[in-house]
Coordinates of C-alpha atoms and ligand atoms in Angstrom, one line a residue:
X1241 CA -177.9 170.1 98.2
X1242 CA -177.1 167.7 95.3
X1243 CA -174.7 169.1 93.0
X1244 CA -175.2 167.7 89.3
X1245 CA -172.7 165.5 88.0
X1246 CA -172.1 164.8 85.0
X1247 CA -169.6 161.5 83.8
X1248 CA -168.5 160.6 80.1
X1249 CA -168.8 156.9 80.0
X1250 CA -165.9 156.2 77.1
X1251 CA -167.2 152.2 76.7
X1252 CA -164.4 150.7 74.3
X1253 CA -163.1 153.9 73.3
X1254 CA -160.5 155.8 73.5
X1255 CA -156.5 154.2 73.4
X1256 CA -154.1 155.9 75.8
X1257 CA -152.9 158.5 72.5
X1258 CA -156.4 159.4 72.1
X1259 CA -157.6 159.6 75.6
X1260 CA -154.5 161.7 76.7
X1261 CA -155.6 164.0 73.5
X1262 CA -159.1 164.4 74.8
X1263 CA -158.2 165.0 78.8
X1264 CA -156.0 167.5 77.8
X1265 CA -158.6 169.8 76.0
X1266 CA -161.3 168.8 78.6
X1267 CA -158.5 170.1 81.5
X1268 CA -158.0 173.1 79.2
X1269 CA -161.8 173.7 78.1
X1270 CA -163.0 173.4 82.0
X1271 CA -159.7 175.6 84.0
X1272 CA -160.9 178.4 85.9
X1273 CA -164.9 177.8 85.6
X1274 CA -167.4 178.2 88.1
X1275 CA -167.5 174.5 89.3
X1276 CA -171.2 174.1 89.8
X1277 CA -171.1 171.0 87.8
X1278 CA -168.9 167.6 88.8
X1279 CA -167.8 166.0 85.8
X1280 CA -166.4 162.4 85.2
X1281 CA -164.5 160.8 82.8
X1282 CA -164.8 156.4 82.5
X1283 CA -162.0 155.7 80.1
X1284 CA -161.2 152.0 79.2
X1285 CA -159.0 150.6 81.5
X1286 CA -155.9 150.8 79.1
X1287 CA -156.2 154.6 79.5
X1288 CA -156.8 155.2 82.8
X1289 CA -152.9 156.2 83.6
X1290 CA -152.7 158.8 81.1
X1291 CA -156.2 160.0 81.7
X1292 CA -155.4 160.2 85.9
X1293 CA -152.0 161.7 85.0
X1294 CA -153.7 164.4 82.6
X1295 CA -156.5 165.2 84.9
X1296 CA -154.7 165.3 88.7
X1297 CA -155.3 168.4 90.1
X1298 CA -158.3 169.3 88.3
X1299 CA -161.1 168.5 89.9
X1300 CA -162.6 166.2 87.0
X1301 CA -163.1 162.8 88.1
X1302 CA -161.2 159.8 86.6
X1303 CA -164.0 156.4 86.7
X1304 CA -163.0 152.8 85.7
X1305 CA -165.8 151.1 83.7
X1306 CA -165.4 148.1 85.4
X1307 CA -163.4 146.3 88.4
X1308 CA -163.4 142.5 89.6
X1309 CA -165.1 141.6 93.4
X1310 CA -161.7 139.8 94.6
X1311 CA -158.2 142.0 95.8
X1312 CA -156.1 139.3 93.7
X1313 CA -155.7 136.2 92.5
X1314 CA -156.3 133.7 89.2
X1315 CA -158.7 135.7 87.0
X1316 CA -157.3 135.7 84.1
X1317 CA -158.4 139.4 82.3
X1318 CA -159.3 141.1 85.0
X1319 CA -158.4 144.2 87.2
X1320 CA -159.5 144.9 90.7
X1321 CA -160.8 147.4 93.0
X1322 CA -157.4 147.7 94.3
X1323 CA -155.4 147.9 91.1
X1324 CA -157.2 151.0 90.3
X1325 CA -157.7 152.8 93.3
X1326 CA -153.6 152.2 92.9
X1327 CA -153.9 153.9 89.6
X1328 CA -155.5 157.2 91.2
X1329 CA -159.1 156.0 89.6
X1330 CA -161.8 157.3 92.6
X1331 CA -164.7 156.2 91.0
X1332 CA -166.1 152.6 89.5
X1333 CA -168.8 152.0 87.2
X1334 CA -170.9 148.9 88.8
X1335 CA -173.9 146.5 86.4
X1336 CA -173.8 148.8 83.6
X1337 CA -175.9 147.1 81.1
X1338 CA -174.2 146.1 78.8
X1339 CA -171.9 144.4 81.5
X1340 CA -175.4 142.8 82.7
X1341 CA -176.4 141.9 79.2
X1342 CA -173.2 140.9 76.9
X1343 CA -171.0 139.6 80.2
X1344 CA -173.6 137.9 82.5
X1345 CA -173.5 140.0 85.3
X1346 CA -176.1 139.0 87.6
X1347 CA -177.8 140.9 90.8
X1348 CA -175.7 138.9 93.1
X1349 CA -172.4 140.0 90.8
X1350 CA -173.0 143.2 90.8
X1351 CA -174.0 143.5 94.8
X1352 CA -169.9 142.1 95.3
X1353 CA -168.8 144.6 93.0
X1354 CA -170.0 147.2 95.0
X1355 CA -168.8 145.7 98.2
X1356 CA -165.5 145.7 96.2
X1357 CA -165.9 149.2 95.2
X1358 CA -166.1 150.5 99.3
X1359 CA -163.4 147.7 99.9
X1360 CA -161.1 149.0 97.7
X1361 CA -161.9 153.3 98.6
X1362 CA -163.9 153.3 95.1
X1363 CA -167.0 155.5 95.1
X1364 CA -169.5 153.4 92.9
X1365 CA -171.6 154.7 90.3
X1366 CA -174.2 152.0 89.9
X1367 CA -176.2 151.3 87.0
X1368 CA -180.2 150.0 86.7
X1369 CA -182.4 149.9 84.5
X1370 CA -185.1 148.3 82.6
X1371 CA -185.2 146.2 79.2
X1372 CA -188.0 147.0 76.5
X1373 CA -189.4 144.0 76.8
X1374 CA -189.7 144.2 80.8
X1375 CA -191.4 148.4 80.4
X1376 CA -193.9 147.1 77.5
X1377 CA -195.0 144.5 80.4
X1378 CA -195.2 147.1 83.1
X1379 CA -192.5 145.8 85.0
X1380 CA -190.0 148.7 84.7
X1381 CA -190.3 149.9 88.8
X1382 CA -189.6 146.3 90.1
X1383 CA -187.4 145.3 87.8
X1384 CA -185.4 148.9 89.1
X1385 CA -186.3 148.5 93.0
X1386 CA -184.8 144.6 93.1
X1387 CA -181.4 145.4 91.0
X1388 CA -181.5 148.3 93.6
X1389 CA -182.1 145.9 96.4
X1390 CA -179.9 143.3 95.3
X1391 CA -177.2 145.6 95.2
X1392 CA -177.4 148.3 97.8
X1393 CA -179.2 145.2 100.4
X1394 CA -176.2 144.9 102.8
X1395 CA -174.9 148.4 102.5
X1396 CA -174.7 150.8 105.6
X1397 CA -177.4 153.5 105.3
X1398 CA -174.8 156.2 105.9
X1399 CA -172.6 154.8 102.9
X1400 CA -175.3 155.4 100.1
X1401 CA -175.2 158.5 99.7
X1402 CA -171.4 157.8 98.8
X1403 CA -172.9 155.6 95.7
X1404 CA -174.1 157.5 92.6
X1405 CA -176.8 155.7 91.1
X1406 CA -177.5 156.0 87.3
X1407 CA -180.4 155.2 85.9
X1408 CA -180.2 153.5 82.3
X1409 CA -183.1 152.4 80.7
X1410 CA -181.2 149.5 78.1
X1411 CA -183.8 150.7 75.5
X1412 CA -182.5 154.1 75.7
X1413 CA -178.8 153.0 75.4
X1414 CA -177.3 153.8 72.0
X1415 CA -180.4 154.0 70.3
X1416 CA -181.3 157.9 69.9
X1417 CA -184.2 157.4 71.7
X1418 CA -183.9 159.1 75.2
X1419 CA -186.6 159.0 77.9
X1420 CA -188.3 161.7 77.9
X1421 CA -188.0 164.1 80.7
X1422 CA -191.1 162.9 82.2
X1423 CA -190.5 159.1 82.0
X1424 CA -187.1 159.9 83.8
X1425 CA -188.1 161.8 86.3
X1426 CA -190.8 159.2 87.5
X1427 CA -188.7 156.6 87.3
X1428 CA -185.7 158.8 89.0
X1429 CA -188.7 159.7 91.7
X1430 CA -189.4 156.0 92.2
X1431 CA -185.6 155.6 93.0
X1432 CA -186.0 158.1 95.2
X1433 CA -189.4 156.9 97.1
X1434 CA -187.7 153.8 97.5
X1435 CA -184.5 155.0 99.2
X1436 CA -187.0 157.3 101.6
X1437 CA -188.5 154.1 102.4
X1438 CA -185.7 152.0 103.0
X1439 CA -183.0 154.8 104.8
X1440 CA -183.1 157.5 107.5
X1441 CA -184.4 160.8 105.4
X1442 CA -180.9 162.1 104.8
X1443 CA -180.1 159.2 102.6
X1444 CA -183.1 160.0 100.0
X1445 CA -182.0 164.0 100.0
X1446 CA -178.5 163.5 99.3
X1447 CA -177.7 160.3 97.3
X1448 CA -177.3 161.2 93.6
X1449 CA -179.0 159.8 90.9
X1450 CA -177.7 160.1 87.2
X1451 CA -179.4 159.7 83.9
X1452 CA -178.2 157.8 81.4
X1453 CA -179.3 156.9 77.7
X1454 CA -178.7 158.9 74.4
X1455 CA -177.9 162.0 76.3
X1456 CA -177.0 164.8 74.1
X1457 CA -175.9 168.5 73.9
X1458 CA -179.4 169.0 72.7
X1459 CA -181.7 167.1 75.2
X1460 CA -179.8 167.6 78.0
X1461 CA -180.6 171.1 79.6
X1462 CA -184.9 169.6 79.5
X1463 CA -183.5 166.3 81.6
X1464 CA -181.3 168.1 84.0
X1465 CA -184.7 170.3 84.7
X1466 CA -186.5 168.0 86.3
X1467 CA -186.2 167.4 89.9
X1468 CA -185.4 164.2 90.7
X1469 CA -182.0 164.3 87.7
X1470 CA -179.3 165.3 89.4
X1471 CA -176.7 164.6 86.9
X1472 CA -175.9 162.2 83.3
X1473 CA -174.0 159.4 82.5
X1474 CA -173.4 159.5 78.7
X1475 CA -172.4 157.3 76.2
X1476 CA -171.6 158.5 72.2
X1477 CA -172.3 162.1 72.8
X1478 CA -169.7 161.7 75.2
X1479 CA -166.7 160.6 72.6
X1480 CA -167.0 164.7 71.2
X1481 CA -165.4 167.1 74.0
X1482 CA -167.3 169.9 72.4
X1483 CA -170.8 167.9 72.1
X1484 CA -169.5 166.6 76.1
X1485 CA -169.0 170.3 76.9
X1486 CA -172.7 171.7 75.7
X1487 CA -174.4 168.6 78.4
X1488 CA -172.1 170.1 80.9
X1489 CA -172.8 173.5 80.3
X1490 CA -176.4 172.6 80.2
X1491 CA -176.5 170.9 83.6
X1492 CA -174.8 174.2 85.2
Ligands
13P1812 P1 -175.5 156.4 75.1 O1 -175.3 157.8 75.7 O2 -174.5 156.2 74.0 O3 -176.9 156.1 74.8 O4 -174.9 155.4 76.3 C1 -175.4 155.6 77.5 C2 -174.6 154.7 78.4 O5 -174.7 153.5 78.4 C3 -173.8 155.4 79.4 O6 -173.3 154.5 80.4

């Protein structure tokens, strides 16, 4: 009952020229299959017009990376849930890593930003995962089951399964070392224990959870095996539409 989907996470990638380049030979590469696969795009915000323009009427999602908690107001740099619902964008990354690591997003952030996200019409995609550091101590469930608490706390049980969550272990983020399909899945099966535990059963069954972390053409189709992986969120491999292609093929 979960359909795999699969979302191209273009970091800071991508200017409008490019991005229009690559949507157009994704839209052409994709027309007229079997759609047993969704498929995502997250270009930089710069690019999301030509991307949304490029990709209407296709059935391939348009994601922002990124979106500010308020409607509107004095922060200076930023964008919000509104702006690019506005823009056609359906979907929002939400504490990706790197926005947890390198821009200070804390639990507390990241829970607005997801408040933002069903504010504004935005589907999240929500992002956990554990540090190095915190899986060599043992820690890596916890760590998972409070950013998961934290953020999905105060949200209605029959709104989660409307929240795609991605799990990203940070270690496995740009470093050509992927989880193994194993590691993933018990990790993806704790995500899942935990929304059994916490939601009526329909919540558990039908809420997506991604993988993310040096996802390729060539480890994909052993990831998208296992039960509990109902879709990827990749990074580099991403950045190729024919390397992008193979993961979706291989999720199909
Ligand atoms: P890589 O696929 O480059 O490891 O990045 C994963 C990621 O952060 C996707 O959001």
């Amino acid at each position: 009952m979960r359909r795999k989907f699969i979302v191209g996470n273009w970091k800071m990638h991508k200017g409008p020229a490019e991005a229009d380049t690559f949507a157009d030979a994704l839209k052409r590469a994709l027309a007229g299959r079997d759609a047993a696969v969704d498929v995502g795009v997250a270009p930089p915000f710069l690019s999301l017009p030509a991307v949304v323009a490029r990709l209407k009427h296709t059935g391939i999602q348009v994601a922002a990376q990124n979106l500010h908690a308020e409607i509107q107001g004095a922060y200076t740099g930023e964008v919000s849930g509104e702006m690019l619902r506005g823009a056609g964008v359906a979907y929002c990354l939400v504490g990706h890593s790197e926005r947890r690591q390198l821009f200070g997003e804390t639990d507390a952030v990241v829970e607005k930003k997801v408040h933002a996200c069903f504010r504004s019409g935005l589907l999240p995609i929500l992002c956990v995962g554990e540090t190095l550091a915190e899986r060599e101590a043992g820690h890596e469930r916890e760590v998972v089951v409070r950013q998961l608490q934290a953020a999905l706390g105060k949200v209605q049980a029959d709104q989660v399964p409307s929240v795609t969550l991605a799990y990203e272990p940070v270690w496995a983020i740009g470093t050509g070392k992927t989880a193994s399909p194993l590691q993933a899945q018990e990790m993806h099966a704790t995500i899942r224990g935990w929304l059994e535990a916490t939601y009526p059963a329909f919540v558990a069954r039908s809420t997506r959870i991604q993988y993310g972390g040096s996802v390729k053409g060539a480890n994909a189709a052993e990831l998208m095996k296992m039960p509990d992986i109902d879709g990827a969120l990749v990074g580099g491999a991403a950045l190729n539409a024919e390397e992008f292609l193979q993961i979706i093929a291989a999720a199909g």
